[in-house]
Amino acid sequence: MLHTGGTLGMTGGRPSALRPSPFARTLRERVPELAELADVRLEVFSNLDSSEIQPEAWLQLARVLARRLPEFDGAVVTHGTDTLAYTASALSFLLPGLDRPVVLTGSQRPLKEVRTDARLNLIDAVTSALRGPPEVTVCFDSKLYRGNRTLKAAVADYDAFESPNFPLLGTLGVRANFAKGLPPRPLKLVDRLDPRVFLLKVYPGLDPALPMALLGRMRGLVVEAYGAGNVPVDEAGGRSLRPVFHEARRRGVAVVMVSQAPRNAVDLSLYEGGSAALSEGAIGGGDMTSVAAVTKLMHVLGVHRSLAAIRRAMERAVAGERSSETPSSASDAGEDAGIDSRAHPGGPNRTPRRARRPLPDRTPRSS
């Protein structure tokens, strides 16, 4: 178990602000049941509010997981909810090969509080790390989600996450049922990221001069467009985004289009605005969330240089982040093959491994 911080391990509360606190003793005192489930070894990776988590921390976290995972049946990463979906998505791309589960969880209330959701989330996450599918997932409110398909959907509800375009990978009720998920693959680390990515949400009244002024500071641009990928391109209206796409192409800035609508996929050929973006080299993001598109583009830019290679990589499903039936290249057709989204008990069969070397209970550090 790797602890990064977040509400789960915090102290305080109204009228005081929540703040990070020592976690190891709290875990032992508040969730002794974990010892009945597994031989849990804790490492405090950091002790941060998740709003402070940055891409550099994703790289460090992926490296720790790649180094430690061969010694264990699975991993649980405790994390603040605000950026949990970003970290889960990033890890799915940084660790494109996994043969055992990596499960992220957190809570809406601190572990020390009476009405906390942290205890059950931790118990369910450890269960999922032992029996769930071999990929990066998010376990919250007795549901298991594919990590790169999640969005934080609620601030004050225990059911805080949703997966708009992909079914649950598990439910943990009276019985814990898990889908097969992605097929297991040899553990692989591709620890490269380029965070020079900007997320632009299109809205009525957007001045194209604003994103135009920022193009020189970025290598990638994710555009949250209307509906199926539509944007204003009428020059008479004075706010056409066509010049932004043209200038991005001239500068070698990769542009990825996703939808503001949480469900379904973009189709850039459907309307004039999307078609104009497509003609200027924009890449259709299919049914990826904006979170997955941003983190994947950071990773792809860290690996590839040419726009052609970036396009191929963005259009191909790497870790189940987009559906193969959404508009994309032919190369992604087999990536999601073999996924069985129907729940079944037990999860994939793996030979259990006991921890061979304990993880040290380290003093919290910044990352």
CSV table of C-alpha atoms in Angstrom, one decimal:
chain,number,residue,atom,x,y,z
A,1,MET,CA,0.0,0.0,0.0
A,2,LEU,CA,1.3,3.4,-1.1
A,3,HIS,CA,-0.1,6.4,0.7
A,4,THR,CA,0.1,9.7,-1.2
A,5,GLY,CA,-2.1,11.8,1.1
A,6,GLY,CA,-5.6,13.2,0.7
A,7,THR,CA,-8.7,13.4,2.8
A,8,LEU,CA,-8.5,9.8,3.9
A,9,GLY,CA,-5.5,10.4,6.1
A,10,MET,CA,-6.2,14.0,7.2
A,11,THR,CA,-7.2,15.5,10.5
A,12,GLY,CA,-9.2,18.6,11.4
A,13,GLY,CA,-12.5,19.6,10.0
A,14,ARG,CA,-15.0,22.4,10.3
A,15,PRO,CA,-14.5,25.1,11.5
A,16,SER,CA,-10.8,24.2,10.9
A,17,ALA,CA,-9.4,23.2,7.5
A,18,LEU,CA,-8.5,19.6,6.8
A,19,ARG,CA,-4.7,19.0,6.8
A,20,PRO,CA,-2.4,16.1,6.2
A,21,SER,CA,-1.5,14.0,9.3
A,22,PRO,CA,0.6,10.9,10.1
A,23,PHE,CA,-1.0,7.9,8.5
A,24,ALA,CA,0.6,4.6,9.6
A,25,ARG,CA,-0.7,4.6,13.1
A,26,THR,CA,-4.1,5.7,12.1
A,27,LEU,CA,-4.4,2.9,9.6
A,28,ARG,CA,-3.4,0.3,12.2
A,29,GLU,CA,-5.8,1.6,14.7
A,30,ARG,CA,-8.8,2.3,12.5
A,31,VAL,CA,-8.8,-0.6,10.1
A,32,PRO,CA,-7.4,-3.7,11.9
A,33,GLU,CA,-9.5,-5.9,9.6
A,34,LEU,CA,-6.9,-5.3,6.8
A,35,ALA,CA,-4.6,-7.8,8.5
A,36,GLU,CA,-7.2,-10.5,8.1
A,37,LEU,CA,-7.4,-9.9,4.4
A,38,ALA,CA,-3.8,-9.7,3.4
A,39,ASP,CA,-0.2,-9.2,4.5
A,40,VAL,CA,-0.3,-5.4,4.0
A,41,ARG,CA,2.9,-3.5,3.9
A,42,LEU,CA,2.7,0.3,4.0
A,43,GLU,CA,5.0,2.9,2.4
A,44,VAL,CA,4.2,6.6,2.8
A,45,PHE,CA,5.1,7.9,-0.6
A,46,SER,CA,4.0,11.5,0.2
A,47,ASN,CA,1.5,13.2,2.5
A,48,LEU,CA,-0.1,15.8,0.2
A,49,ASP,CA,-3.5,17.3,-0.5
A,50,SER,CA,-4.2,15.9,-3.9
A,51,SER,CA,-4.4,19.4,-5.5
A,52,GLU,CA,-0.6,19.5,-5.0
A,53,ILE,CA,0.0,16.3,-7.0
A,54,GLN,CA,1.8,17.1,-10.3
A,55,PRO,CA,3.1,15.0,-13.3
A,56,GLU,CA,6.5,14.6,-11.6
A,57,ALA,CA,4.8,12.7,-8.8
A,58,TRP,CA,3.1,10.4,-11.3
A,59,LEU,CA,6.5,9.5,-12.7
A,60,GLN,CA,7.9,8.8,-9.3
A,61,LEU,CA,4.8,6.8,-8.3
A,62,ALA,CA,5.0,4.7,-11.5
A,63,ARG,CA,8.7,3.9,-10.8
A,64,VAL,CA,8.0,2.8,-7.3
A,65,LEU,CA,5.1,0.6,-8.4
A,66,ALA,CA,7.2,-1.0,-11.2
A,67,ARG,CA,10.0,-1.7,-8.7
A,68,ARG,CA,7.7,-3.1,-5.9
A,69,LEU,CA,4.9,-4.9,-7.7
A,70,PRO,CA,6.8,-8.1,-8.5
A,71,GLU,CA,7.0,-8.8,-4.8
A,72,PHE,CA,3.3,-8.6,-4.1
A,73,ASP,CA,-0.1,-9.8,-5.4
A,74,GLY,CA,-1.3,-6.2,-6.0
A,75,ALA,CA,-1.0,-2.6,-4.9
A,76,VAL,CA,-3.4,-0.1,-3.3
A,77,VAL,CA,-2.6,3.6,-3.7
A,78,THR,CA,-4.4,5.9,-1.3
A,79,HIS,CA,-5.0,9.3,-2.9
A,80,GLY,CA,-7.1,12.5,-2.5
A,81,THR,CA,-10.2,12.5,-4.6
A,82,ASP,CA,-9.7,15.8,-6.4
A,83,THR,CA,-7.0,14.6,-8.7
A,84,LEU,CA,-7.4,10.8,-8.2
A,85,ALA,CA,-8.8,10.3,-11.8
A,86,TYR,CA,-5.8,12.1,-13.2
A,87,THR,CA,-3.3,9.9,-11.3
A,88,ALA,CA,-5.2,6.7,-12.2
A,89,SER,CA,-5.3,7.7,-15.9
A,90,ALA,CA,-1.6,8.7,-15.9
A,91,LEU,CA,-0.5,5.4,-14.3
A,92,SER,CA,-2.5,3.4,-16.8
A,93,PHE,CA,-0.3,4.9,-19.6
A,94,LEU,CA,3.0,4.9,-17.6
A,95,LEU,CA,2.4,1.2,-16.8
A,96,PRO,CA,1.0,-0.1,-20.0
A,97,GLY,CA,1.8,-3.7,-19.1
A,98,LEU,CA,0.4,-5.1,-15.8
A,99,ASP,CA,-0.1,-8.7,-14.6
A,100,ARG,CA,-1.7,-7.8,-11.3
A,101,PRO,CA,-4.0,-5.0,-10.0
A,102,VAL,CA,-3.1,-1.5,-9.1
A,103,VAL,CA,-6.1,0.0,-7.2
A,104,LEU,CA,-6.5,3.7,-6.3
A,105,THR,CA,-8.9,4.7,-3.5
A,106,GLY,CA,-9.6,7.6,-1.2
A,107,SER,CA,-12.5,8.9,0.9
A,108,GLN,CA,-14.8,11.9,1.3
A,109,ARG,CA,-14.3,12.0,5.1
A,110,PRO,CA,-11.1,11.4,7.0
A,111,LEU,CA,-10.4,7.9,8.4
A,112,LYS,CA,-10.6,9.2,12.0
A,113,GLU,CA,-14.1,10.5,11.7
A,114,VAL,CA,-17.1,8.4,12.9
A,115,ARG,CA,-19.1,8.5,9.7
A,116,THR,CA,-16.1,8.0,7.4
A,117,ASP,CA,-16.3,6.1,4.2
A,118,ALA,CA,-12.5,5.5,4.3
A,119,ARG,CA,-12.7,2.1,6.2
A,120,LEU,CA,-14.9,0.4,3.7
A,121,ASN,CA,-13.1,1.9,0.7
A,122,LEU,CA,-9.8,0.6,2.1
A,123,ILE,CA,-11.2,-2.9,2.7
A,124,ASP,CA,-12.8,-3.0,-0.7
A,125,ALA,CA,-9.6,-1.7,-2.3
A,126,VAL,CA,-7.4,-4.4,-0.7
A,127,THR,CA,-10.0,-7.0,-1.8
A,128,SER,CA,-9.8,-5.7,-5.3
A,129,ALA,CA,-6.0,-5.7,-5.3
A,130,LEU,CA,-6.1,-9.4,-4.4
A,131,ARG,CA,-8.9,-10.5,-6.7
A,132,GLY,CA,-9.6,-7.8,-9.3
A,133,PRO,CA,-8.5,-7.4,-12.9
A,134,PRO,CA,-4.8,-6.8,-13.7
A,135,GLU,CA,-5.0,-3.1,-14.6
A,136,VAL,CA,-5.1,0.4,-13.0
A,137,THR,CA,-8.5,0.8,-11.3
A,138,VAL,CA,-10.4,3.1,-8.9
A,139,CYS,CA,-12.3,1.5,-6.0
A,140,PHE,CA,-14.9,3.8,-4.4
A,141,ASP,CA,-18.2,3.3,-2.7
A,142,SER,CA,-18.1,-0.5,-3.3
A,143,LYS,CA,-17.6,-0.1,-7.0
A,144,LEU,CA,-14.5,-0.8,-9.1
A,145,TYR,CA,-13.9,1.4,-12.2
A,146,ARG,CA,-11.3,1.3,-14.9
A,147,GLY,CA,-9.0,4.1,-13.8
A,148,ASN,CA,-8.7,6.0,-17.1
A,149,ARG,CA,-12.5,6.0,-17.6
A,150,THR,CA,-13.3,7.8,-14.3
A,151,LEU,CA,-14.4,11.3,-13.5
A,152,LYS,CA,-15.0,12.8,-10.1
A,153,ALA,CA,-18.7,13.6,-10.1
A,154,ALA,CA,-19.6,14.6,-6.6
A,155,VAL,CA,-18.1,16.7,-3.8
A,156,ALA,CA,-20.3,15.8,-0.9
A,157,ASP,CA,-21.6,12.3,-1.7
A,158,TYR,CA,-19.9,9.0,-0.9
A,159,ASP,CA,-20.7,7.8,-4.5
A,160,ALA,CA,-18.1,10.3,-5.8
A,161,PHE,CA,-17.0,8.8,-9.1
A,162,GLU,CA,-18.5,7.8,-12.3
A,163,SER,CA,-17.5,6.0,-15.5
A,164,PRO,CA,-19.7,7.5,-18.2
A,165,ASN,CA,-18.6,5.4,-21.2
A,166,PHE,CA,-17.5,2.1,-19.7
A,167,PRO,CA,-19.2,-0.4,-17.4
A,168,LEU,CA,-18.1,-1.3,-13.9
A,169,LEU,CA,-15.2,-3.7,-13.5
A,170,GLY,CA,-16.5,-4.9,-10.1
A,171,THR,CA,-19.1,-4.6,-7.4
A,172,LEU,CA,-18.4,-5.3,-3.8
A,173,GLY,CA,-21.6,-6.0,-2.0
A,174,VAL,CA,-22.4,-9.1,0.0
A,175,ARG,CA,-20.2,-10.8,-2.6
A,176,ALA,CA,-17.3,-9.3,-4.5
A,177,ASN,CA,-17.7,-9.8,-8.2
A,178,PHE,CA,-15.1,-8.8,-10.8
A,179,ALA,CA,-14.9,-8.6,-14.6
A,180,LYS,CA,-11.9,-9.9,-16.4
A,181,GLY,CA,-10.8,-6.5,-17.5
A,182,LEU,CA,-7.7,-6.1,-19.7
A,183,PRO,CA,-5.7,-9.3,-20.4
A,184,PRO,CA,-2.6,-9.5,-18.1
A,185,ARG,CA,0.7,-8.5,-19.8
A,186,PRO,CA,4.3,-8.5,-18.6
A,187,LEU,CA,5.0,-5.5,-16.3
A,188,LYS,CA,6.3,-2.6,-18.3
A,189,LEU,CA,7.3,0.9,-17.3
A,190,VAL,CA,7.3,3.8,-19.9
A,191,ASP,CA,8.2,6.7,-17.6
A,192,ARG,CA,8.1,9.6,-19.9
A,193,LEU,CA,5.8,12.6,-19.8
A,194,ASP,CA,5.7,16.1,-21.3
A,195,PRO,CA,3.3,18.3,-19.3
A,196,ARG,CA,3.2,21.1,-21.8
A,197,VAL,CA,-0.5,20.4,-22.5
A,198,PHE,CA,-3.4,22.9,-22.3
A,199,LEU,CA,-7.0,22.0,-21.8
A,200,LEU,CA,-9.4,24.4,-23.6
A,201,LYS,CA,-13.1,24.3,-22.9
A,202,VAL,CA,-15.1,25.9,-25.7
A,203,TYR,CA,-17.9,28.3,-24.6
A,204,PRO,CA,-20.0,31.0,-26.3
A,205,GLY,CA,-18.0,34.2,-26.3
A,206,LEU,CA,-14.5,32.5,-26.2
A,207,ASP,CA,-12.0,34.9,-27.7
A,208,PRO,CA,-9.7,32.9,-30.1
A,209,ALA,CA,-6.9,35.3,-29.2
A,210,LEU,CA,-6.6,33.7,-25.8
A,211,PRO,CA,-5.7,30.2,-26.9
A,212,MET,CA,-3.7,31.7,-29.8
A,213,ALA,CA,-1.5,33.6,-27.4
A,214,LEU,CA,-0.8,30.4,-25.5
A,215,LEU,CA,0.2,28.2,-28.4
A,216,GLY,CA,3.9,29.1,-28.1
A,217,ARG,CA,3.9,27.6,-24.5
A,218,MET,CA,2.4,24.2,-25.4
A,219,ARG,CA,3.1,21.1,-27.3
A,220,GLY,CA,-0.4,19.7,-27.0
A,221,LEU,CA,-3.9,21.1,-26.9
A,222,VAL,CA,-7.0,19.2,-25.7
A,223,VAL,CA,-10.2,20.9,-26.8
A,224,GLU,CA,-13.4,20.2,-25.0
A,225,ALA,CA,-15.8,20.8,-27.8
A,226,TYR,CA,-19.6,20.9,-28.0
A,227,GLY,CA,-21.5,17.7,-28.6
A,228,ALA,CA,-19.8,15.4,-31.2
A,229,GLY,CA,-16.8,17.7,-31.6
A,230,ASN,CA,-18.4,20.9,-32.8
A,231,VAL,CA,-16.8,24.4,-32.5
A,232,PRO,CA,-17.5,27.9,-33.9
A,233,VAL,CA,-15.9,28.4,-37.3
A,234,ASP,CA,-18.1,31.1,-38.8
A,235,GLU,CA,-15.6,33.9,-39.7
A,236,ALA,CA,-18.5,36.4,-39.8
A,237,GLY,CA,-19.1,35.9,-36.1
A,238,GLY,CA,-15.6,37.0,-35.2
A,239,ARG,CA,-14.9,34.1,-32.9
A,240,SER,CA,-13.9,31.3,-35.3
A,241,LEU,CA,-11.5,28.8,-33.9
A,242,ARG,CA,-10.3,27.7,-37.3
A,243,PRO,CA,-7.2,30.1,-37.1
A,244,VAL,CA,-6.3,28.4,-33.8
A,245,PHE,CA,-6.2,25.0,-35.4
A,246,HIS,CA,-4.3,26.3,-38.4
A,247,GLU,CA,-1.7,28.0,-36.3
A,248,ALA,CA,-1.4,24.9,-34.0
A,249,ARG,CA,-0.7,22.8,-37.0
A,250,ARG,CA,1.9,25.3,-38.3
A,251,ARG,CA,3.7,25.2,-34.9
A,252,GLY,CA,3.5,21.4,-34.6
A,253,VAL,CA,1.1,21.5,-31.6
A,254,ALA,CA,-1.0,18.3,-31.4
A,255,VAL,CA,-4.7,19.0,-31.0
A,256,VAL,CA,-7.0,16.4,-29.6
A,257,MET,CA,-10.8,16.9,-29.6
A,258,VAL,CA,-13.1,15.5,-26.9
A,259,SER,CA,-16.7,16.3,-26.0
A,260,GLN,CA,-18.0,18.3,-23.1
A,261,ALA,CA,-20.9,15.8,-22.9
A,262,PRO,CA,-19.7,13.1,-20.5
A,263,ARG,CA,-21.4,10.2,-22.5
A,264,ASN,CA,-20.7,9.0,-26.0
A,265,ALA,CA,-17.9,9.9,-28.5
A,266,VAL,CA,-16.8,12.7,-30.8
A,267,ASP,CA,-17.2,12.4,-34.5
A,268,LEU,CA,-15.4,15.2,-36.2
A,269,SER,CA,-17.0,14.4,-39.6
A,270,LEU,CA,-20.5,15.1,-38.4
A,271,TYR,CA,-20.7,18.9,-38.3
A,272,GLU,CA,-18.9,21.8,-40.1
A,273,GLY,CA,-17.0,22.9,-37.0
A,274,GLY,CA,-15.6,19.4,-36.3
A,275,SER,CA,-14.8,18.9,-40.0
A,276,ALA,CA,-12.9,22.2,-40.1
A,277,ALA,CA,-10.8,21.1,-37.1
A,278,LEU,CA,-10.2,17.7,-38.7
A,279,SER,CA,-9.0,19.4,-41.9
A,280,GLU,CA,-6.4,21.3,-39.9
A,281,GLY,CA,-5.0,18.1,-38.4
A,282,ALA,CA,-7.1,17.8,-35.2
A,283,ILE,CA,-7.3,14.3,-33.7
A,284,GLY,CA,-10.6,12.8,-32.6
A,285,GLY,CA,-10.4,11.6,-29.0
A,286,GLY,CA,-13.3,9.1,-29.4
A,287,ASP,CA,-15.1,8.6,-26.1
A,288,MET,CA,-12.1,9.4,-23.9
A,289,THR,CA,-12.7,11.7,-20.9
A,290,SER,CA,-10.9,15.0,-20.9
A,291,VAL,CA,-8.9,13.6,-18.0
A,292,ALA,CA,-7.7,10.6,-20.0
A,293,ALA,CA,-7.1,12.8,-23.1
A,294,VAL,CA,-4.9,15.2,-21.1
A,295,THR,CA,-2.8,12.6,-19.3
A,296,LYS,CA,-2.5,10.4,-22.4
A,297,LEU,CA,-1.4,13.3,-24.5
A,298,MET,CA,1.3,14.2,-21.9
A,299,HIS,CA,2.6,10.6,-22.1
A,300,VAL,CA,2.4,10.4,-25.9
A,301,LEU,CA,4.3,13.7,-26.3
A,302,GLY,CA,7.0,12.4,-23.9
A,303,VAL,CA,7.5,9.4,-26.2
A,304,HIS,CA,6.9,10.7,-29.8
A,305,ARG,CA,7.9,13.8,-31.7
A,306,SER,CA,6.2,13.8,-35.1
A,307,LEU,CA,2.6,14.7,-35.5
A,308,ALA,CA,2.0,11.6,-37.5
A,309,ALA,CA,3.3,9.4,-34.7
A,310,ILE,CA,1.4,11.4,-32.1
A,311,ARG,CA,-1.8,10.9,-34.1
A,312,ARG,CA,-1.3,7.1,-34.4
A,313,ALA,CA,-0.7,6.8,-30.6
A,314,MET,CA,-3.6,9.0,-29.6
A,315,GLU,CA,-6.0,7.1,-31.9
A,316,ARG,CA,-4.9,3.7,-30.6
A,317,ALA,CA,-6.3,2.2,-27.3
A,318,VAL,CA,-3.4,1.6,-25.0
A,319,ALA,CA,-5.0,0.7,-21.7
A,320,GLY,CA,-8.8,0.5,-22.5
A,321,GLU,CA,-9.1,4.3,-22.3
A,322,ARG,CA,-11.2,4.5,-25.5
A,323,SER,CA,-13.6,2.2,-27.2
A,324,SER,CA,-12.5,0.5,-30.4
A,325,GLU,CA,-15.8,1.3,-32.1
A,326,THR,CA,-15.3,5.0,-31.8
A,327,PRO,CA,-13.8,6.9,-34.8
A,328,SER,CA,-10.1,6.0,-34.7
A,329,SER,CA,-7.4,4.3,-36.7
A,330,ALA,CA,-7.6,0.6,-37.6
A,331,SER,CA,-4.7,-0.2,-35.3
A,332,ASP,CA,-6.7,0.0,-32.1
A,333,ALA,CA,-9.2,-2.8,-33.1
A,334,GLY,CA,-7.7,-5.5,-31.0
A,335,GLU,CA,-6.6,-3.6,-27.9
A,336,ASP,CA,-9.9,-4.0,-26.0
A,337,ALA,CA,-10.5,-7.5,-27.4
A,338,GLY,CA,-11.1,-10.1,-24.7
A,339,ILE,CA,-12.6,-7.7,-22.2
A,340,ASP,CA,-15.5,-9.3,-20.5
A,341,SER,CA,-17.5,-6.5,-18.8
A,342,ARG,CA,-19.9,-9.1,-17.2
A,343,ALA,CA,-19.3,-9.5,-13.5
A,344,HIS,CA,-18.1,-12.9,-12.4
A,345,PRO,CA,-16.8,-14.0,-9.0
A,346,GLY,CA,-13.2,-14.6,-8.3
A,347,GLY,CA,-11.5,-12.4,-11.0
A,348,PRO,CA,-8.5,-13.7,-12.9
A,349,ASN,CA,-6.6,-16.7,-11.6
A,350,ARG,CA,-3.1,-15.9,-10.4
A,351,THR,CA,-0.8,-17.8,-8.2
A,352,PRO,CA,-0.7,-16.0,-4.9
A,353,ARG,CA,2.6,-14.4,-3.9
A,354,ARG,CA,3.5,-13.5,-0.4
A,355,ALA,CA,5.5,-10.4,0.3
A,356,ARG,CA,9.2,-11.3,0.3
A,357,ARG,CA,10.5,-8.1,1.7
A,358,PRO,CA,8.6,-5.5,3.8
A,359,LEU,CA,8.0,-2.0,2.5
A,360,PRO,CA,9.5,0.5,5.0
A,361,ASP,CA,7.1,2.7,6.9
A,362,ARG,CA,8.8,5.9,5.9
A,363,THR,CA,8.6,9.4,7.2
A,364,PRO,CA,6.2,11.4,4.9
A,365,ARG,CA,8.0,13.4,2.3
A,366,SER,CA,7.0,15.8,-0.4
A,367,SER,CA,7.0,14.6,-4.0
